[in-house]
Amino acid sequence: MKSRRNFLKTAALGAAALSLDGIPAAAASRGKGRKPIVVSTWDFGIAANRAAWGVLGKGGRALDAVEAGVHVPEADEKNVTVGYGGYPDRDGRVTLDACIMDEFGNCGSVAAIEHIKHPISVARKVMEKTPHVMLVGDGALQFALENGFRKENLLTPESEKAWKEWLKKAEYKPVINIENQQYEGKGTTAFNPLRLPGNAWNHDTIGMVALDAAGNLSGACTTSGMAFKMHGRVGDSPIIGAGLYVDNEIGAATATGVGEEVIRVVGSFLVVELMRQGYSPEAACKEAVLRIVKKKPAKAKEIQIGFLALNKKGEHGAYCLHPGFSYACTTGEKEEVLIKGKYYFQ
Ligand code: GLY
């Protein structure tokens, strides 16, 4: 009996040592042959995916992967659209929105939270430690501090300078794809706020969805929202169903761009429901974009919105209003790749 137990133990260790695309065999077999994959919005998704793969590649849970992944842009002071260094509201206050959702339909969210560098982790705590889904403003900050998060100044000198520049005219005009125009190159390369065109500003978001070796989906979405927004403005990113939705039977979706229009169509939920009806991820994203165009045709010409989706089979796709939206995709088979989203307005 003892020797049989030892044999089983040895066999299990042997199996754990073997790997499929770097995934421990035990985790890979739980996933019934599914291969992990992570996709996330914009060029800065490359660096975020790399961090997420640090979890997925070891057979870790998609939930842990997306949290680790979006920590990268949240902490990147050069990224002026997410977390630390994000552009403030018109009162000079950096207010952040984030949400997270797991394979069991659990979800957590924070909106208009100040002084916390990793709002995604506060959102996860809301999900795991409270009976609620969403905490906002001072309540979210109080909860974060009670749970060990550190209060920090998130307004960098560069963001403050940009805000003071903006105040001179106080223009409030989103510009399409400014996220990538500011971003010089790929991965960890820095934004350069001095290169912002004119006095026009926009914002954006990292949305990340992942499938793990156990075949489970999770997602995370985090942003500093629209630059120089009205104080108290909340976009789509912390709203479950708008900025992010995960249904572990079907797929997961996330959104980027002008949140007001995404909220109007409950965009990410819509994309997942379309995948339930048999649409491919790209076709589902396209249909959601068409819904926005139909509702607000004039507005759609002036703003950017992109949807990104991943289904249970690991197929992914995106669609956006205007050229310029990209997403990063990482699997165990190749390096992170940047994929251009197809678009409606030629
Ligand atoms: N999509 C981010 C926002 O509108 O705040």
Coordinates of C-alpha atoms and ligand atoms in Angstrom, one line a residue:
M1 CA 0.0 0.0 0.0
K2 CA 2.8 2.3 1.0
S3 CA 4.7 1.6 -2.2
R4 CA 1.5 2.2 -4.3
R5 CA 1.0 5.5 -2.6
N6 CA 4.6 6.4 -3.3
F7 CA 4.1 5.4 -6.9
L8 CA 1.0 7.6 -7.3
K9 CA 2.8 10.5 -5.7
T10 CA 5.8 10.1 -8.0
A11 CA 3.6 9.7 -11.0
A12 CA 1.8 12.9 -10.0
L13 CA 5.0 14.8 -9.6
G14 CA 6.1 13.5 -12.9
A15 CA 2.9 14.8 -14.5
A16 CA 3.4 18.1 -12.8
A17 CA 6.9 18.4 -14.3
L18 CA 5.6 17.8 -17.8
S19 CA 4.1 20.8 -19.5
L20 CA 2.1 21.8 -22.5
D21 CA 3.1 25.2 -23.7
G22 CA 4.6 25.8 -20.3
I23 CA 1.3 24.8 -18.5
P24 CA 1.6 22.2 -15.8
A25 CA 0.0 19.0 -17.2
A26 CA -2.5 18.7 -14.4
A27 CA -3.9 22.1 -15.1
A28 CA -3.9 21.5 -18.8
S29 CA -5.9 18.3 -18.4
R30 CA -8.5 20.0 -16.2
G31 CA -8.9 22.4 -19.1
K32 CA -9.9 19.5 -21.4
G33 CA -7.3 20.5 -24.0
R34 CA -8.0 24.3 -23.8
K35 CA -5.0 26.5 -24.1
P36 CA -4.8 29.6 -22.1
I37 CA -5.0 32.9 -23.8
V38 CA -5.2 36.6 -22.7
V39 CA -6.3 39.6 -24.8
S40 CA -6.3 43.2 -23.8
T41 CA -7.0 46.6 -25.2
W42 CA -4.5 48.9 -26.9
D43 CA -0.8 48.8 -27.4
F44 CA -0.1 49.0 -23.7
G45 CA -1.9 45.6 -23.5
I46 CA 1.4 44.0 -24.6
A47 CA 3.2 44.7 -21.3
A48 CA 0.0 43.9 -19.3
N49 CA -0.5 40.6 -21.1
R50 CA 3.1 39.7 -20.3
A51 CA 2.3 40.0 -16.6
A52 CA -0.9 38.1 -17.0
W53 CA 1.0 35.3 -18.7
G54 CA 3.2 35.0 -15.7
V55 CA 0.1 33.6 -14.0
L56 CA -1.6 31.8 -16.9
G57 CA 1.6 30.2 -18.1
K58 CA 2.0 28.5 -14.8
G59 CA -1.5 27.0 -14.9
G60 CA -2.9 29.8 -12.7
R61 CA -6.4 31.1 -12.5
A62 CA -7.6 33.6 -15.1
L63 CA -8.9 35.9 -12.3
D64 CA -5.4 36.2 -10.8
A65 CA -3.9 36.7 -14.3
V66 CA -6.2 39.6 -15.2
E67 CA -5.6 41.3 -11.9
A68 CA -1.8 40.9 -12.3
G69 CA -2.0 42.0 -15.9
V70 CA -3.8 45.3 -15.4
H71 CA -1.6 46.2 -12.5
V72 CA 1.1 47.1 -15.1
P73 CA -0.7 50.1 -16.7
E74 CA -2.2 51.0 -13.3
A75 CA 1.3 51.5 -11.9
D76 CA 2.8 53.1 -15.1
E77 CA 3.1 56.8 -14.4
K78 CA 3.6 57.4 -18.1
N79 CA 0.2 56.0 -19.0
V80 CA -2.1 58.9 -18.6
T81 CA -5.3 57.0 -19.1
V82 CA -5.1 54.4 -16.3
G83 CA -4.2 54.5 -12.6
Y84 CA -1.2 56.4 -11.3
G85 CA -0.4 59.3 -13.6
G86 CA -3.9 59.2 -15.1
Y87 CA -5.1 62.6 -16.1
P88 CA -7.3 64.2 -13.4
D89 CA -10.8 65.5 -13.6
R90 CA -11.5 69.2 -14.3
D91 CA -11.0 69.9 -10.6
G92 CA -7.5 68.4 -10.7
R93 CA -8.5 65.2 -8.8
V94 CA -7.5 61.8 -10.1
T95 CA -10.5 59.6 -9.8
L96 CA -10.4 55.9 -11.0
D97 CA -12.9 53.4 -12.1
A98 CA -12.4 49.6 -12.2
C99 CA -14.2 46.3 -12.2
I100 CA -13.4 42.6 -12.2
M101 CA -15.5 39.4 -12.8
D102 CA -14.7 35.8 -12.4
E103 CA -15.9 32.4 -13.8
F104 CA -18.6 32.1 -11.2
G105 CA -20.4 35.3 -12.0
N106 CA -18.9 37.0 -9.0
C107 CA -18.0 40.6 -9.6
G108 CA -16.7 43.7 -7.8
S109 CA -16.3 47.3 -8.8
V110 CA -15.1 50.7 -7.6
A111 CA -16.0 54.0 -9.2
A112 CA -14.5 57.5 -8.7
I113 CA -12.1 56.2 -6.1
E114 CA -9.2 58.5 -5.3
H115 CA -5.6 58.0 -3.9
I116 CA -5.4 54.2 -4.6
K117 CA -2.9 53.0 -7.2
H118 CA -4.5 49.7 -7.9
P119 CA -8.3 50.1 -8.0
I120 CA -8.6 46.7 -9.6
S121 CA -7.5 45.1 -6.4
V122 CA -10.0 47.1 -4.4
A123 CA -12.7 45.9 -6.8
R124 CA -11.6 42.3 -6.2
K125 CA -11.8 42.9 -2.5
V126 CA -15.3 44.3 -2.9
M127 CA -16.2 41.1 -4.8
E128 CA -14.6 38.8 -2.2
K129 CA -15.2 40.5 1.1
T130 CA -18.5 42.3 0.9
P131 CA -22.1 41.5 0.0
H132 CA -22.0 44.3 -2.6
V133 CA -20.9 44.7 -6.2
M134 CA -19.9 48.3 -6.3
L135 CA -18.5 50.9 -3.9
V136 CA -18.0 54.5 -5.0
G137 CA -16.1 57.7 -4.0
D138 CA -15.3 58.1 -0.3
G139 CA -16.9 54.8 0.6
A140 CA -14.6 53.0 -1.8
L141 CA -11.6 54.8 -0.4
Q142 CA -12.7 54.1 3.2
F143 CA -13.1 50.4 2.3
A144 CA -9.7 50.3 0.6
L145 CA -7.9 51.9 3.6
E146 CA -9.6 49.5 6.0
N147 CA -8.3 46.6 3.9
G148 CA -4.7 47.7 3.9
F149 CA -4.4 49.7 0.8
R150 CA -2.1 52.7 1.0
K151 CA -3.2 56.3 0.4
E152 CA -1.1 57.9 -2.3
N153 CA -0.9 61.0 -4.4
L154 CA -1.7 59.8 -7.9
L155 CA -1.3 63.2 -9.7
T156 CA 2.1 63.2 -11.3
P157 CA 3.8 66.5 -12.1
E158 CA 3.3 65.7 -15.8
S159 CA -0.4 65.1 -15.4
E160 CA -0.8 68.2 -13.3
K161 CA 1.0 70.2 -16.0
A162 CA -1.3 68.8 -18.7
W163 CA -4.4 69.7 -16.5
K164 CA -3.1 73.3 -16.0
E165 CA -2.6 73.5 -19.8
W166 CA -6.1 72.3 -20.3
L167 CA -7.5 74.8 -17.8
K168 CA -6.3 77.6 -20.0
K169 CA -9.1 76.8 -22.6
A170 CA -11.1 74.2 -20.7
E171 CA -11.9 72.6 -24.1
Y172 CA -13.8 69.4 -23.8
K173 CA -13.4 67.5 -27.0
P174 CA -12.5 63.8 -27.3
V175 CA -10.1 62.9 -30.1
I176 CA -10.2 59.6 -31.8
N177 CA -7.3 57.2 -30.9
I178 CA -5.4 59.7 -28.9
E179 CA -4.4 56.7 -26.6
N180 CA -2.1 55.4 -29.3
Q181 CA -1.0 58.8 -30.6
Q182 CA 0.4 59.5 -27.2
Y183 CA 1.9 56.1 -26.9
E184 CA 5.3 56.0 -28.5
G185 CA 5.9 52.5 -29.6
K186 CA 5.0 49.3 -28.0
G187 CA 5.0 47.6 -24.6
T188 CA 6.5 49.6 -21.9
T189 CA 7.5 52.6 -24.0
A190 CA 6.3 55.9 -22.5
F191 CA 3.5 58.3 -23.3
N192 CA 4.7 61.7 -24.1
P193 CA 2.1 64.2 -23.0
L194 CA 4.0 67.1 -24.8
R195 CA 3.0 65.5 -28.1
L196 CA -0.7 65.8 -27.5
P197 CA -2.2 67.4 -30.5
G198 CA -3.7 70.9 -30.0
N199 CA -5.9 71.3 -26.9
A200 CA -8.0 68.2 -27.5
W201 CA -8.0 65.4 -25.0
N202 CA -9.4 61.9 -24.7
H203 CA -9.0 59.0 -22.4
D204 CA -8.8 55.4 -22.3
T205 CA -9.0 52.1 -20.6
I206 CA -7.4 48.7 -20.3
G207 CA -9.9 45.9 -20.6
M208 CA -8.4 42.4 -20.3
V209 CA -10.1 39.0 -20.6
A210 CA -8.5 35.7 -20.2
L211 CA -9.1 31.9 -20.5
D212 CA -7.0 29.7 -18.2
A213 CA -5.8 26.1 -18.5
A214 CA -8.8 24.9 -16.5
G215 CA -11.0 26.4 -19.2
N216 CA -12.3 29.3 -17.0
L217 CA -12.8 32.9 -18.1
S218 CA -12.3 36.1 -16.1
G219 CA -11.9 39.8 -16.9
A220 CA -10.8 43.1 -15.6
C221 CA -11.2 46.7 -16.7
T222 CA -9.6 49.8 -15.2
T223 CA -9.2 53.4 -16.2
S224 CA -8.8 57.0 -15.0
G225 CA -11.7 57.7 -17.3
M226 CA -12.2 60.7 -19.6
A227 CA -9.5 63.3 -19.0
F228 CA -10.7 66.5 -17.4
K229 CA -14.1 65.0 -16.9
M230 CA -16.7 66.6 -14.6
H231 CA -15.9 65.7 -11.0
G232 CA -18.0 62.6 -10.2
R233 CA -18.4 61.4 -13.8
V234 CA -18.3 57.6 -14.1
G235 CA -17.8 55.9 -17.4
D236 CA -18.5 52.4 -18.6
S237 CA -15.4 50.8 -17.1
P238 CA -16.6 50.0 -13.6
I239 CA -20.1 49.0 -14.7
I240 CA -20.6 45.3 -15.0
G241 CA -22.2 44.6 -18.4
A242 CA -21.0 47.9 -19.9
G243 CA -17.2 48.0 -19.6
L244 CA -16.8 44.2 -18.9
Y245 CA -18.9 41.1 -18.8
V246 CA -17.9 37.4 -18.3
D247 CA -20.2 34.4 -18.7
N248 CA -18.2 31.3 -18.2
E249 CA -20.5 29.2 -20.4
I250 CA -20.1 31.5 -23.4
G251 CA -17.3 34.1 -23.3
A252 CA -16.1 37.4 -22.1
A253 CA -16.0 40.9 -23.5
T254 CA -14.7 44.4 -22.6
A255 CA -15.0 47.9 -24.0
T256 CA -12.8 50.9 -24.5
G257 CA -13.6 54.4 -25.7
V258 CA -16.2 56.9 -24.8
G259 CA -18.0 55.2 -21.9
E260 CA -21.3 57.1 -22.2
E261 CA -22.1 55.4 -25.5
V262 CA -21.0 52.0 -24.3
I263 CA -23.3 52.3 -21.2
R264 CA -26.2 53.2 -23.5
V265 CA -26.1 49.8 -25.2
V266 CA -24.8 47.8 -22.2
G267 CA -22.0 46.9 -24.6
S268 CA -20.0 44.1 -23.1
F269 CA -23.1 42.2 -22.0
L270 CA -24.5 42.7 -25.5
V271 CA -21.4 41.2 -27.1
V272 CA -21.5 38.1 -24.8
E273 CA -25.2 37.6 -25.5
L274 CA -24.5 37.8 -29.3
M275 CA -21.8 35.2 -28.9
R276 CA -24.4 33.1 -27.1
Q277 CA -26.6 33.3 -30.2
G278 CA -23.7 32.0 -32.3
Y279 CA -21.9 35.1 -33.4
S280 CA -18.1 34.9 -33.5
P281 CA -16.2 37.3 -31.2
E282 CA -15.5 39.7 -34.0
A283 CA -19.1 39.5 -35.4
A284 CA -20.5 40.1 -31.9
C285 CA -18.3 43.1 -31.4
K286 CA -19.2 44.5 -34.9
E287 CA -22.9 44.1 -34.1
A288 CA -22.5 46.1 -30.8
V289 CA -20.7 48.8 -32.7
L290 CA -23.5 48.9 -35.3
R291 CA -25.9 49.3 -32.4
I292 CA -24.0 52.4 -31.3
V293 CA -23.9 53.8 -34.8
K294 CA -27.7 53.3 -35.2
K295 CA -28.5 55.0 -32.0
K296 CA -26.2 58.0 -32.3
P297 CA -25.0 58.2 -36.0
A298 CA -23.6 61.8 -35.7
K299 CA -21.9 61.2 -32.4
A300 CA -20.4 57.9 -33.6
K301 CA -18.5 59.8 -36.3
E302 CA -16.7 61.9 -33.7
I303 CA -15.7 59.3 -31.0
Q304 CA -13.9 56.1 -30.8
I305 CA -15.3 52.9 -29.2
G306 CA -13.8 49.4 -29.4
F307 CA -15.1 46.1 -28.2
L308 CA -12.9 43.1 -27.6
A309 CA -14.2 39.6 -27.0
L310 CA -12.9 36.1 -26.2
N311 CA -15.1 33.0 -26.4
K312 CA -15.0 29.8 -24.4
K313 CA -13.0 28.1 -27.3
G314 CA -10.3 30.7 -27.0
E315 CA -11.3 32.5 -30.2
H316 CA -11.0 36.2 -30.1
G317 CA -11.9 39.3 -32.1
A318 CA -12.6 43.0 -31.9
Y319 CA -14.4 45.7 -33.7
C320 CA -14.3 49.5 -33.4
L321 CA -15.8 52.7 -34.8
H322 CA -12.7 54.2 -36.4
P323 CA -9.3 52.9 -37.6
G324 CA -6.6 52.9 -34.9
F325 CA -7.8 50.6 -32.2
S326 CA -5.5 47.7 -31.5
Y327 CA -5.5 44.8 -29.0
A328 CA -2.7 42.6 -27.6
C329 CA -3.0 38.8 -27.7
T330 CA -0.8 36.4 -25.8
T331 CA -0.8 32.6 -25.9
G332 CA 1.9 30.0 -25.1
E333 CA 2.6 29.6 -28.8
K334 CA 4.0 32.9 -29.7
E335 CA 5.1 36.2 -28.3
E336 CA 2.5 38.8 -27.6
V337 CA 1.0 40.1 -30.9
L338 CA -0.7 43.3 -31.6
I339 CA -3.8 43.0 -33.7
K340 CA -5.5 45.9 -35.4
G341 CA -9.3 46.0 -34.8
K342 CA -11.5 46.1 -37.9
Y343 CA -13.6 49.3 -38.0
Y344 CA -16.9 50.8 -39.3
F345 CA -15.9 54.2 -40.6
Q346 CA -13.5 53.8 -43.6
Ligands
GLY1 N1 -14.1 53.8 -21.3 C1 -13.6 54.6 -20.3 C2 -14.5 55.7 -19.9 O1 -15.3 56.2 -20.7 O2 -14.3 56.2 -18.8

